[in-house]
Every structure is written in structure tokens, then in C-alpha cells.
mmCIF file of N, CA and C in Angstrom:
data_model
loop_
_atom_site.group_PDB
_atom_site.id
_atom_site.type_symbol
_atom_site.label_atom_id
_atom_site.label_comp_id
_atom_site.label_asym_id
_atom_site.label_seq_id
_atom_site.Cartn_x
_atom_site.Cartn_y
_atom_site.Cartn_z
ATOM 1 N N MET C 1 0.887 -1.259 0.002
ATOM 2 C CA MET C 1 0.450 0.142 -0.185
ATOM 3 C C MET C 1 0.909 1.659 -0.017
ATOM 4 N N SER C 2 0.855 2.657 -0.944
ATOM 5 C CA SER C 2 1.301 3.769 -1.170
ATOM 6 C C SER C 2 0.532 4.410 0.560
ATOM 7 N N LYS C 3 2.414 4.965 0.385
ATOM 8 C CA LYS C 3 1.817 5.912 1.704
ATOM 9 C C LYS C 3 0.735 6.548 1.571
ATOM 10 N N GLU C 4 0.582 7.464 0.445
ATOM 11 C CA GLU C 4 -0.501 8.183 0.208
ATOM 12 C C GLU C 4 -1.743 7.541 0.764
ATOM 13 N N LYS C 5 -2.250 6.313 0.253
ATOM 14 C CA LYS C 5 -3.846 5.525 0.400
ATOM 15 C C LYS C 5 -3.028 5.519 1.672
ATOM 16 N N ASN C 6 -2.302 5.253 2.829
ATOM 17 C CA ASN C 6 -2.090 5.193 4.092
ATOM 18 C C ASN C 6 -2.958 6.488 4.215
ATOM 19 N N ASP C 7 -2.085 7.988 4.939
ATOM 20 C CA ASP C 7 -1.899 8.957 5.039
ATOM 21 C C ASP C 7 -4.246 9.722 4.696
ATOM 22 N N ASN C 8 -4.914 9.040 3.464
ATOM 23 C CA ASN C 8 -6.198 8.807 3.449
ATOM 24 C C ASN C 8 -6.655 8.283 3.940
ATOM 25 N N CYS C 9 -6.438 6.581 4.453
ATOM 26 C CA CYS C 9 -6.217 5.393 4.953
ATOM 27 C C CYS C 9 -6.980 6.879 6.929
ATOM 28 N N CYS C 10 -6.050 7.176 6.749
ATOM 29 C CA CYS C 10 -5.787 7.836 8.606
ATOM 30 C C CYS C 10 -7.344 8.970 8.103
ATOM 31 N N LEU C 11 -7.030 9.756 7.516
ATOM 32 C CA LEU C 11 -8.489 11.041 7.221
ATOM 33 C C LEU C 11 -9.204 10.402 7.783
ATOM 34 N N ALA C 12 -10.369 8.977 6.649
ATOM 35 C CA ALA C 12 -11.187 7.968 6.941
ATOM 36 C C ALA C 12 -11.614 7.852 8.054
ATOM 37 N N LYS C 13 -10.797 7.272 8.626
ATOM 38 C CA LYS C 13 -10.846 5.951 9.898
ATOM 39 C C LYS C 13 -11.079 7.324 10.932
ATOM 40 N N ILE C 14 -10.816 8.890 10.983
ATOM 41 C CA ILE C 14 -11.337 9.908 11.534
ATOM 42 C C ILE C 14 -12.469 10.905 11.229
ATOM 43 N N LEU C 15 -12.824 10.909 10.471
ATOM 44 C CA LEU C 15 -13.868 10.854 9.994
ATOM 45 C C LEU C 15 -15.093 10.633 10.280
ATOM 46 N N LYS C 16 -14.174 8.485 10.540
ATOM 47 C CA LYS C 16 -15.562 7.546 10.526
ATOM 48 C C LYS C 16 -15.943 8.247 11.557
ATOM 49 N N VAL C 17 -15.594 8.094 12.146
ATOM 50 C CA VAL C 17 -15.651 8.058 14.105
ATOM 51 C C VAL C 17 -16.492 9.387 14.591
ATOM 52 N N ILE C 18 -15.677 10.854 13.887
ATOM 53 C CA ILE C 18 -16.803 12.217 13.580
ATOM 54 C C ILE C 18 -17.940 11.687 14.076
ATOM 55 N N ASP C 19 -17.914 10.981 12.796
ATOM 56 C CA ASP C 19 -19.500 10.037 11.874
ATOM 57 C C ASP C 19 -20.600 9.535 13.006
ATOM 58 N N ILE C 20 -19.135 8.499 13.900
ATOM 59 C CA ILE C 20 -20.523 7.418 14.189
ATOM 60 C C ILE C 20 -21.018 7.931 15.411
ATOM 61 N N LEU C 21 -19.724 9.371 15.938
ATOM 62 C CA LEU C 21 -20.493 10.245 17.771
ATOM 63 C C LEU C 21 -21.565 11.394 17.630
ATOM 64 N N GLN C 22 -21.638 11.381 15.583
ATOM 65 C CA GLN C 22 -22.588 12.182 16.316
ATOM 66 C C GLN C 22 -23.642 12.065 15.426
ATOM 67 N N LYS C 23 -23.569 10.921 14.620
ATOM 68 C CA LYS C 23 -24.652 9.984 14.818
ATOM 69 C C LYS C 23 -25.691 9.259 16.024
ATOM 70 N N ASN C 24 -24.843 9.475 17.070
ATOM 71 C CA ASN C 24 -24.701 8.536 18.252
ATOM 72 C C ASN C 24 -25.521 9.917 19.067
ATOM 73 N N ALA C 25 -24.999 10.586 18.877
ATOM 74 C CA ALA C 25 -25.474 12.193 19.878
ATOM 75 C C ALA C 25 -26.635 12.262 20.093
ATOM 76 N N SER C 26 -27.129 12.437 21.092
ATOM 77 C CA SER C 26 -28.438 11.954 21.886
ATOM 78 C C SER C 26 -29.347 12.776 21.373
ATOM 79 N N ASP C 27 -30.721 13.912 20.657
ATOM 80 C CA ASP C 27 -31.498 14.461 20.241
ATOM 81 C C ASP C 27 -32.056 15.147 21.908
ATOM 82 N N ASP C 28 -31.988 14.453 22.373
ATOM 83 C CA ASP C 28 -32.196 14.956 24.335
ATOM 84 C C ASP C 28 -31.645 15.293 25.386
ATOM 85 N N ILE C 29 -32.268 16.426 26.073
ATOM 86 C CA ILE C 29 -31.330 16.995 27.275
ATOM 87 C C ILE C 29 -30.062 16.061 27.620
ATOM 88 N N CYS C 30 -29.001 16.538 28.330
ATOM 89 C CA CYS C 30 -29.052 14.438 28.744
ATOM 90 C C CYS C 30 -28.095 15.171 30.893
ATOM 91 N N VAL C 31 -29.426 14.466 31.252
ATOM 92 C CA VAL C 31 -29.606 14.003 32.347
ATOM 93 C C VAL C 31 -28.870 13.188 33.196
ATOM 94 N N GLU C 32 -27.945 12.291 32.044
ATOM 95 C CA GLU C 32 -27.551 10.741 32.224
ATOM 96 C C GLU C 32 -26.873 11.376 33.914
ATOM 97 N N GLU C 33 -26.660 10.639 34.622
ATOM 98 C CA GLU C 33 -25.514 10.732 36.042
ATOM 99 C C GLU C 33 -25.189 8.975 36.008
ATOM 100 N N GLY C 34 -23.568 8.785 37.547
ATOM 101 C CA GLY C 34 -23.559 7.828 37.499
ATOM 102 C C GLY C 34 -23.058 7.266 35.466
ATOM 103 N N CYS C 35 -22.881 5.395 36.456
ATOM 104 C CA CYS C 35 -22.058 4.281 35.152
ATOM 105 C C CYS C 35 -22.441 5.030 34.609
ATOM 106 N N THR C 36 -23.997 5.199 32.729
ATOM 107 C CA THR C 36 -24.209 4.287 32.546
ATOM 108 C C THR C 36 -25.020 5.390 31.235
ATOM 109 N N LYS C 37 -23.407 7.230 31.991
ATOM 110 C CA LYS C 37 -23.256 8.036 31.662
ATOM 111 C C LYS C 37 -23.420 8.263 30.196
ATOM 112 N N SER C 38 -23.483 8.657 28.754
ATOM 113 C CA SER C 38 -22.249 8.133 28.108
ATOM 114 C C SER C 38 -21.837 8.800 27.153
ATOM 115 N N TYR C 39 -21.138 9.619 28.426
ATOM 116 C CA TYR C 39 -20.431 10.973 28.583
ATOM 117 C C TYR C 39 -19.357 10.882 29.109
ATOM 118 N N LEU C 40 -18.256 11.141 28.767
ATOM 119 C CA LEU C 40 -17.059 11.373 29.471
ATOM 120 C C LEU C 40 -16.938 12.926 30.424
ATOM 121 N N GLY C 41 -16.641 12.997 32.143
ATOM 122 C CA GLY C 41 -17.164 14.273 31.632
ATOM 123 C C GLY C 41 -17.565 14.480 32.916
ATOM 124 N N GLU C 42 -17.631 16.155 33.306
ATOM 125 C CA GLU C 42 -18.493 17.082 34.027
ATOM 126 C C GLU C 42 -19.327 17.869 32.016
ATOM 127 N N ARG C 43 -20.588 18.377 32.365
ATOM 128 C CA ARG C 43 -21.413 18.952 30.900
ATOM 129 C C ARG C 43 -20.973 20.445 32.283
ATOM 130 N N THR C 44 -20.772 21.174 31.365
ATOM 131 C CA THR C 44 -20.840 22.945 31.827
ATOM 132 C C THR C 44 -22.337 23.467 31.487
ATOM 133 N N ASN C 45 -22.986 22.547 30.753
ATOM 134 C CA ASN C 45 -24.672 23.170 30.055
ATOM 135 C C ASN C 45 -25.303 21.887 29.969
ATOM 136 N N THR C 46 -26.214 21.822 29.305
ATOM 137 C CA THR C 46 -27.281 20.493 30.289
ATOM 138 C C THR C 46 -27.663 20.761 28.261
ATOM 139 N N LEU C 47 -27.537 20.928 27.254
ATOM 140 C CA LEU C 47 -27.438 19.541 25.981
ATOM 141 C C LEU C 47 -26.360 19.080 25.784
ATOM 142 N N CYS C 48 -26.896 18.408 25.154
ATOM 143 C CA CYS C 48 -25.674 17.270 24.507
ATOM 144 C C CYS C 48 -25.285 17.988 22.581
ATOM 145 N N TYR C 49 -24.445 18.016 23.247
ATOM 146 C CA TYR C 49 -23.715 18.013 21.938
ATOM 147 C C TYR C 49 -24.227 17.124 20.799
ATOM 148 N N ASN C 50 -23.633 17.807 18.888
ATOM 149 C CA ASN C 50 -24.525 16.659 18.262
ATOM 150 C C ASN C 50 -23.003 16.895 17.411
ATOM 151 N N THR C 51 -23.006 17.847 16.265
ATOM 152 C CA THR C 51 -21.804 18.064 15.776
ATOM 153 C C THR C 51 -20.155 18.480 16.239
ATOM 154 N N ARG C 52 -19.881 17.695 14.715
ATOM 155 C CA ARG C 52 -17.915 18.033 16.023
ATOM 156 C C ARG C 52 -17.570 19.307 14.768
ATOM 157 N N PRO C 53 -17.771 20.221 14.552
ATOM 158 C CA PRO C 53 -17.666 20.802 12.744
ATOM 159 C C PRO C 53 -15.972 20.425 12.676
ATOM 160 N N ILE C 54 -15.585 20.711 11.880
ATOM 161 C CA ILE C 54 -14.183 20.441 11.372
ATOM 162 C C ILE C 54 -13.860 21.400 9.308
ATOM 163 N N THR C 55 -12.656 21.749 9.561
ATOM 164 C CA THR C 55 -12.090 21.792 8.392
ATOM 165 C C THR C 55 -10.914 21.474 7.968
ATOM 166 N N LEU C 56 -10.895 21.139 6.888
ATOM 167 C CA LEU C 56 -10.079 20.626 5.942
ATOM 168 C C LEU C 56 -8.593 21.330 5.092
ATOM 169 N N TYR C 57 -7.861 20.735 4.966
ATOM 170 C CA TYR C 57 -6.926 21.802 4.722
ATOM 171 C C TYR C 57 -6.396 20.578 3.280
ATOM 172 N N THR C 58 -6.213 21.481 1.783
ATOM 173 C CA THR C 58 -5.690 20.739 0.823
ATOM 174 C C THR C 58 -4.450 20.352 1.117
ATOM 175 N N LYS C 59 -3.963 19.373 -0.314
ATOM 176 C CA LYS C 59 -2.483 19.630 -0.636
ATOM 177 C C LYS C 59 -1.886 20.098 -0.153
ATOM 178 N N ASP C 60 -1.672 20.750 -1.222
ATOM 179 C CA ASP C 60 -0.445 22.394 -0.452
ATOM 180 C C ASP C 60 -1.290 23.814 0.312
ATOM 181 N N ASN C 61 -1.532 22.827 1.525
ATOM 182 C CA ASN C 61 -1.531 23.316 2.420
ATOM 183 C C ASN C 61 -3.048 24.801 2.647
ATOM 184 N N SER C 62 -3.641 24.919 1.337
ATOM 185 C CA SER C 62 -4.921 25.560 1.251
ATOM 186 C C SER C 62 -5.993 25.476 2.205
ATOM 187 N N LEU C 63 -7.108 26.101 1.816
ATOM 188 C CA LEU C 63 -7.846 25.453 3.682
ATOM 189 C C LEU C 63 -8.916 25.097 2.185
ATOM 190 N N PHE C 64 -9.933 25.099 2.738
ATOM 191 C CA PHE C 64 -11.009 24.117 1.959
ATOM 192 C C PHE C 64 -11.982 25.145 2.168
ATOM 193 N N THR C 65 -13.380 25.036 1.261
ATOM 194 C CA THR C 65 -14.050 25.950 0.530
ATOM 195 C C THR C 65 -15.209 25.478 0.259
ATOM 196 N N SER C 66 -16.112 26.079 0.685
ATOM 197 C CA SER C 66 -17.383 25.236 -0.359
ATOM 198 C C SER C 66 -18.756 26.579 0.064
ATOM 199 N N THR C 67 -19.026 27.684 -1.065
ATOM 200 C CA THR C 67 -20.408 27.839 -1.478
ATOM 201 C C THR C 67 -21.547 27.103 -0.723
ATOM 202 N N TYR C 68 -22.630 27.737 -0.331
ATOM 203 C CA TYR C 68 -23.468 27.512 0.565
ATOM 204 C C TYR C 68 -24.509 29.007 -0.145
ATOM 205 N N GLU C 69 -25.888 28.415 0.239
ATOM 206 C CA GLU C 69 -26.832 29.543 0.130
ATOM 207 C C GLU C 69 -27.790 29.813 1.713
ATOM 208 N N VAL C 70 -28.113 31.008 1.630
ATOM 209 C CA VAL C 70 -28.999 30.774 2.615
ATOM 210 C C VAL C 70 -29.720 32.106 2.779
ATOM 211 N N ASN C 71 -31.246 32.347 2.072
ATOM 212 C CA ASN C 71 -32.025 32.957 1.864
ATOM 213 C C ASN C 71 -31.584 33.380 0.673
ATOM 214 N N GLY C 72 -31.745 33.098 -0.695
ATOM 215 C CA GLY C 72 -31.538 33.266 -1.838
ATOM 216 C C GLY C 72 -29.642 34.656 -2.159
ATOM 217 N N THR C 73 -28.997 34.367 -0.487
ATOM 218 C CA THR C 73 -27.253 34.061 -1.359
ATOM 219 C C THR C 73 -26.463 33.872 -1.165
ATOM 220 N N THR C 74 -25.747 33.475 -2.147
ATOM 221 C CA THR C 74 -24.596 32.600 -1.663
ATOM 222 C C THR C 74 -23.156 33.381 -0.996
ATOM 223 N N ASN C 75 -22.924 32.790 0.019
ATOM 224 C CA ASN C 75 -21.386 32.648 0.692
ATOM 225 C C ASN C 75 -20.810 31.295 0.374
ATOM 226 N N THR C 76 -19.413 31.522 0.565
ATOM 227 C CA THR C 76 -18.451 30.709 1.193
ATOM 228 C C THR C 76 -17.884 30.873 2.850
ATOM 229 N N SER C 77 -18.129 29.261 3.139
ATOM 230 C CA SER C 77 -17.388 28.596 4.274
ATOM 231 C C SER C 77 -16.652 27.586 4.438
ATOM 232 N N SER C 78 -16.005 27.896 5.541
ATOM 233 C CA SER C 78 -14.662 26.336 5.069
ATOM 234 C C SER C 78 -15.165 25.163 6.571
ATOM 235 N N VAL C 79 -16.168 26.044 6.909
ATOM 236 C CA VAL C 79 -16.769 24.848 8.394
ATOM 237 C C VAL C 79 -17.971 23.947 7.135
ATOM 238 N N PHE C 80 -17.300 21.961 7.997
ATOM 239 C CA PHE C 80 -17.903 21.873 7.291
ATOM 240 C C PHE C 80 -18.875 20.321 8.854
ATOM 241 N N ARG C 81 -18.988 20.075 8.465
ATOM 242 C CA ARG C 81 -20.360 18.776 9.616
ATOM 243 C C ARG C 81 -20.084 17.116 8.537
ATOM 244 N N VAL C 82 -19.993 16.293 9.756
ATOM 245 C CA VAL C 82 -19.659 14.923 8.444
ATOM 246 C C VAL C 82 -20.744 14.886 8.028
ATOM 247 N N GLU C 83 -21.182 14.066 7.051
ATOM 248 C CA GLU C 83 -22.569 13.070 7.277
ATOM 249 C C GLU C 83 -22.789 11.651 7.322
ATOM 250 N N ASN C 84 -21.694 11.770 5.744
ATOM 251 C CA ASN C 84 -21.116 10.373 5.835
ATOM 252 C C ASN C 84 -19.522 10.316 5.227
ATOM 253 N N VAL C 85 -19.524 8.788 5.660
ATOM 254 C CA VAL C 85 -17.835 8.394 5.014
ATOM 255 C C VAL C 85 -17.581 7.884 4.536
ATOM 256 N N CYS C 86 -17.754 7.069 3.231
ATOM 257 C CA CYS C 86 -17.447 5.770 2.047
ATOM 258 C C CYS C 86 -16.178 5.998 1.850
ATOM 259 N N GLY C 87 -15.607 4.753 2.096
ATOM 260 C CA GLY C 87 -14.273 5.177 1.435
ATOM 261 C C GLY C 87 -13.170 6.426 1.676
ATOM 262 N N CYS C 88 -12.672 6.043 0.438
ATOM 263 C CA CYS C 88 -11.904 7.769 0.444
ATOM 264 C C CYS C 88 -12.545 8.655 -0.132
ATOM 265 N N CYS C 89 -13.874 8.752 0.626
ATOM 266 C CA CYS C 89 -14.913 9.780 0.025
ATOM 267 C C CYS C 89 -15.515 10.147 1.011
ATOM 268 N N ALA C 90 -16.105 11.053 1.394
ATOM 269 C CA ALA C 90 -16.714 12.044 2.502
ATOM 270 C C ALA C 90 -17.593 12.716 1.886
ATOM 271 N N THR C 91 -19.072 12.999 2.042
ATOM 272 C CA THR C 91 -20.067 13.929 2.220
ATOM 273 C C THR C 91 -20.784 15.018 3.703
ATOM 274 N N LEU C 92 -19.790 15.651 3.223
ATOM 275 C CA LEU C 92 -20.140 16.869 4.434
ATOM 276 C C LEU C 92 -20.903 17.805 4.563
ATOM 277 N N ARG C 93 -21.006 18.450 5.142
ATOM 278 C CA ARG C 93 -22.558 19.674 5.301
ATOM 279 C C ARG C 93 -21.557 20.665 5.771
ATOM 280 N N VAL C 94 -22.013 21.814 4.600
ATOM 281 C CA VAL C 94 -20.855 22.596 4.725
ATOM 282 C C VAL C 94 -22.150 23.735 5.973
ATOM 283 N N LEU C 95 -21.363 24.558 7.419
ATOM 284 C CA LEU C 95 -21.839 25.330 8.501
ATOM 285 C C LEU C 95 -21.112 26.727 7.704
ATOM 286 N N ALA C 96 -22.309 27.935 8.372
ATOM 287 C CA ALA C 96 -22.463 29.026 8.130
ATOM 288 C C ALA C 96 -22.426 29.247 9.027
ATOM 289 N N PRO C 97 -21.591 31.019 9.390
ATOM 290 C CA PRO C 97 -21.871 30.907 10.750
ATOM 291 C C PRO C 97 -22.876 31.860 11.266
ATOM 292 N N SER C 98 -22.856 31.997 12.731
ATOM 293 C CA SER C 98 -24.538 31.598 12.991
ATOM 294 C C SER C 98 -24.522 33.582 13.467
ATOM 295 N N ALA C 99 -24.515 34.521 13.127
ATOM 296 C CA ALA C 99 -25.090 35.549 13.230
ATOM 297 C C ALA C 99 -26.446 35.723 14.562
ATOM 298 N N GLU C 100 -26.856 34.443 14.398
ATOM 299 C CA GLU C 100 -28.065 35.056 15.301
ATOM 300 C C GLU C 100 -27.784 34.791 16.759
ATOM 301 N N ASP C 101 -27.239 33.185 17.360
ATOM 302 C CA ASP C 101 -27.195 32.502 17.994
ATOM 303 C C ASP C 101 -25.062 32.947 18.903
ATOM 304 N N PRO C 102 -24.998 33.883 19.700
ATOM 305 C CA PRO C 102 -23.013 33.854 20.210
ATOM 306 C C PRO C 102 -22.395 32.819 20.562
ATOM 307 N N ALA C 103 -24.570 32.066 21.377
ATOM 308 C CA ALA C 103 -23.681 30.653 21.685
ATOM 309 C C ALA C 103 -23.444 29.635 20.792
ATOM 310 N N THR C 104 -23.808 29.233 19.790
ATOM 311 C CA THR C 104 -23.864 28.612 18.974
ATOM 312 C C THR C 104 -23.216 29.652 17.318
ATOM 313 N N PRO C 105 -21.868 29.211 17.258
ATOM 314 C CA PRO C 105 -21.366 30.040 15.879
ATOM 315 C C PRO C 105 -21.763 29.541 14.798
ATOM 316 N N TYR C 106 -22.090 28.425 14.357
ATOM 317 C CA TYR C 106 -22.157 27.929 13.466
ATOM 318 C C TYR C 106 -24.511 27.328 12.902
ATOM 319 N N GLN C 107 -24.271 27.520 12.063
ATOM 320 C CA GLN C 107 -26.125 26.928 11.616
ATOM 321 C C GLN C 107 -25.977 25.682 10.024
ATOM 322 N N LYS C 108 -26.491 24.917 10.015
ATOM 323 C CA LYS C 108 -27.276 23.886 9.032
ATOM 324 C C LYS C 108 -27.205 25.060 7.489
ATOM 325 N N THR C 109 -27.038 24.364 6.779
ATOM 326 C CA THR C 109 -27.154 24.845 5.699
ATOM 327 C C THR C 109 -27.710 23.311 4.820
ATOM 328 N N SER C 110 -28.175 23.266 3.991
ATOM 329 C CA SER C 110 -28.888 22.803 2.740
ATOM 330 C C SER C 110 -27.752 22.236 1.613
ATOM 331 N N SER C 111 -26.658 22.502 1.861
ATOM 332 C CA SER C 111 -25.536 22.660 0.908
ATOM 333 C C SER C 111 -24.908 20.976 1.431
ATOM 334 N N PHE C 112 -25.059 20.397 0.166
ATOM 335 C CA PHE C 112 -23.301 19.190 0.619
ATOM 336 C C PHE C 112 -22.556 19.789 -0.321
ATOM 337 N N VAL C 113 -21.971 18.864 0.426
ATOM 338 C CA VAL C 113 -20.149 18.464 -0.482
ATOM 339 C C VAL C 113 -19.201 17.418 -0.418
ATOM 340 N N THR C 114 -18.917 16.423 -1.978
ATOM 341 C CA THR C 114 -18.360 14.995 -1.199
ATOM 342 C C THR C 114 -16.960 15.447 -1.830
ATOM 343 N N VAL C 115 -16.121 14.844 -0.469
ATOM 344 C CA VAL C 115 -14.666 15.095 -0.874
ATOM 345 C C VAL C 115 -14.196 14.921 -1.329
ATOM 346 N N ASN C 116 -12.956 13.945 -1.761
ATOM 347 C CA ASN C 116 -12.619 13.281 -2.112
ATOM 348 C C ASN C 116 -11.338 13.167 -1.150
ATOM 349 N N LEU C 117 -11.350 11.449 0.038
ATOM 350 C CA LEU C 117 -9.883 12.571 0.634
ATOM 351 C C LEU C 117 -8.837 12.855 0.127
ATOM 352 N N ASN C 118 -8.567 11.964 -0.883
ATOM 353 C CA ASN C 118 -7.303 11.994 -1.833
ATOM 354 C C ASN C 118 -6.278 13.066 -1.703
ATOM 355 N N CYS C 119 -7.393 14.064 -1.529
ATOM 356 C CA CYS C 119 -7.238 15.806 -2.401
ATOM 357 C C CYS C 119 -7.272 16.018 -1.582
ATOM 358 N N ILE C 120 -7.576 15.694 0.099
ATOM 359 C CA ILE C 120 -6.954 16.668 1.862
ATOM 360 C C ILE C 120 -5.424 15.628 2.491
ATOM 361 N N CYS C 121 -5.438 16.943 2.368
ATOM 362 C CA CYS C 121 -4.036 17.286 2.837
ATOM 363 C C CYS C 121 -4.287 16.693 5.064
ATOM 364 N N ALA C 122 -5.025 16.885 5.277
ATOM 365 C CA ALA C 122 -5.298 17.799 6.666
ATOM 366 C C ALA C 122 -6.486 18.215 7.360
ATOM 367 N N LEU C 123 -6.510 18.083 8.744
ATOM 368 C CA LEU C 123 -7.808 18.515 9.102
ATOM 369 C C LEU C 123 -7.976 19.198 10.699
ATOM 370 N N LYS C 124 -8.564 19.693 10.773
ATOM 371 C CA LYS C 124 -8.545 20.607 12.356
ATOM 372 C C LYS C 124 -9.964 20.303 13.224
ATOM 373 N N CYS C 125 -10.241 19.188 13.851
ATOM 374 C CA CYS C 125 -11.610 19.137 14.225
ATOM 375 C C CYS C 125 -11.585 20.904 16.105
ATOM 376 N N LEU C 126 -12.795 22.317 15.018
ATOM 377 C CA LEU C 126 -13.322 22.442 15.322
ATOM 378 C C LEU C 126 -14.303 21.872 17.635
ATOM 379 N N SER C 127 -14.163 22.944 18.102
ATOM 380 C CA SER C 127 -14.752 22.598 19.190
ATOM 381 C C SER C 127 -16.067 22.302 19.270
ATOM 382 N N ASP C 128 -16.644 21.420 19.792
ATOM 383 C CA ASP C 128 -18.728 20.019 19.711
ATOM 384 C C ASP C 128 -19.136 22.082 19.833
ATOM 385 N N ILE C 129 -20.611 21.603 18.758
ATOM 386 C CA ILE C 129 -21.366 22.034 18.983
ATOM 387 C C ILE C 129 -23.627 21.459 19.117
ATOM 388 N N ARG C 130 -23.912 22.444 19.229
ATOM 389 C CA ARG C 130 -25.240 21.194 18.957
ATOM 390 C C ARG C 130 -26.082 21.997 17.974
ATOM 391 N N LEU C 131 -26.205 21.675 17.007
ATOM 392 C CA LEU C 131 -27.106 22.448 15.625
ATOM 393 C C LEU C 131 -28.718 21.636 16.030
ATOM 394 N N ASP C 132 -29.309 22.816 16.160
ATOM 395 C CA ASP C 132 -31.034 22.371 15.393
ATOM 396 C C ASP C 132 -31.536 21.300 14.376
ATOM 397 N N CYS C 133 -31.253 20.001 14.669
ATOM 398 C CA CYS C 133 -32.572 19.821 13.356
ATOM 399 C C CYS C 133 -31.952 18.384 12.565
ATOM 400 N N ILE C 134 -31.006 18.535 13.245
ATOM 401 C CA ILE C 134 -30.169 17.535 12.266
ATOM 402 C C ILE C 134 -30.994 16.173 11.604
#
């Protein structure tokens, strides 16, 4: 197996873990206590997170971006939510900056992009957030 395939496999594995974590996130308020709670550590709020936003970087160290449309206006974002991973391809939802609620820095859009992980060299995970109606 070539080094390039090993690198991409690494990114696909990380994105699959993120996808599984997001799909297993509870839509309910986290009130679990004791040994059966589904998360580690203390919660500083009562809402469960359901999204781990990510940014991607191409092989030439450029930030990967995609366009989205909200209320008839087209913009560009570099922040995404993993929706599916299959082999070396990932389907990502484009996230837009949220101006409405400072506690929620991003909002979901109806724009998706399929990314060939052979073209991606690095990813960065941002702080977990809660998006409504995923």
C-alpha cells in the first residue's frame, strides 16, 4: 500500500469516528448520571452536543471551502459537518457562521459537498456544538 493511501486511510478513519459520534448523539437534554452516562467528564451545560465541526486543508496547505446559499444569498464557508464516509470519499454539510446566537457559532445549511480524501492533507476539529434539527 502506498504512503498516499495510508495517509488518506487515516483521515477516513478519523472522519468515520466523528460521523459515528454525531449519529449516536442524543437529541434529548443530557441528564444522565452515574456509571451509565454516555459521555465522560462534567457538562457545563445541559444540552448534548451533536456536531463536531471540522475544517480541511488541501495538499498545497490551502483551506478547503465550499459555497452555500441562505435566504437567496450565496456565501463561502470553510466549516463542515461530517454526514457520511465511504472509502476515501466523505459527504460533508456546509456550515454557515451564525449571527443570531453567539452561543452557537454555526448554523446548518442545505448545501452538501462530497470530498475526495485523496485531495485532502489535513483536518482540524473545532469545538463541539449543538445544531438544531439534524
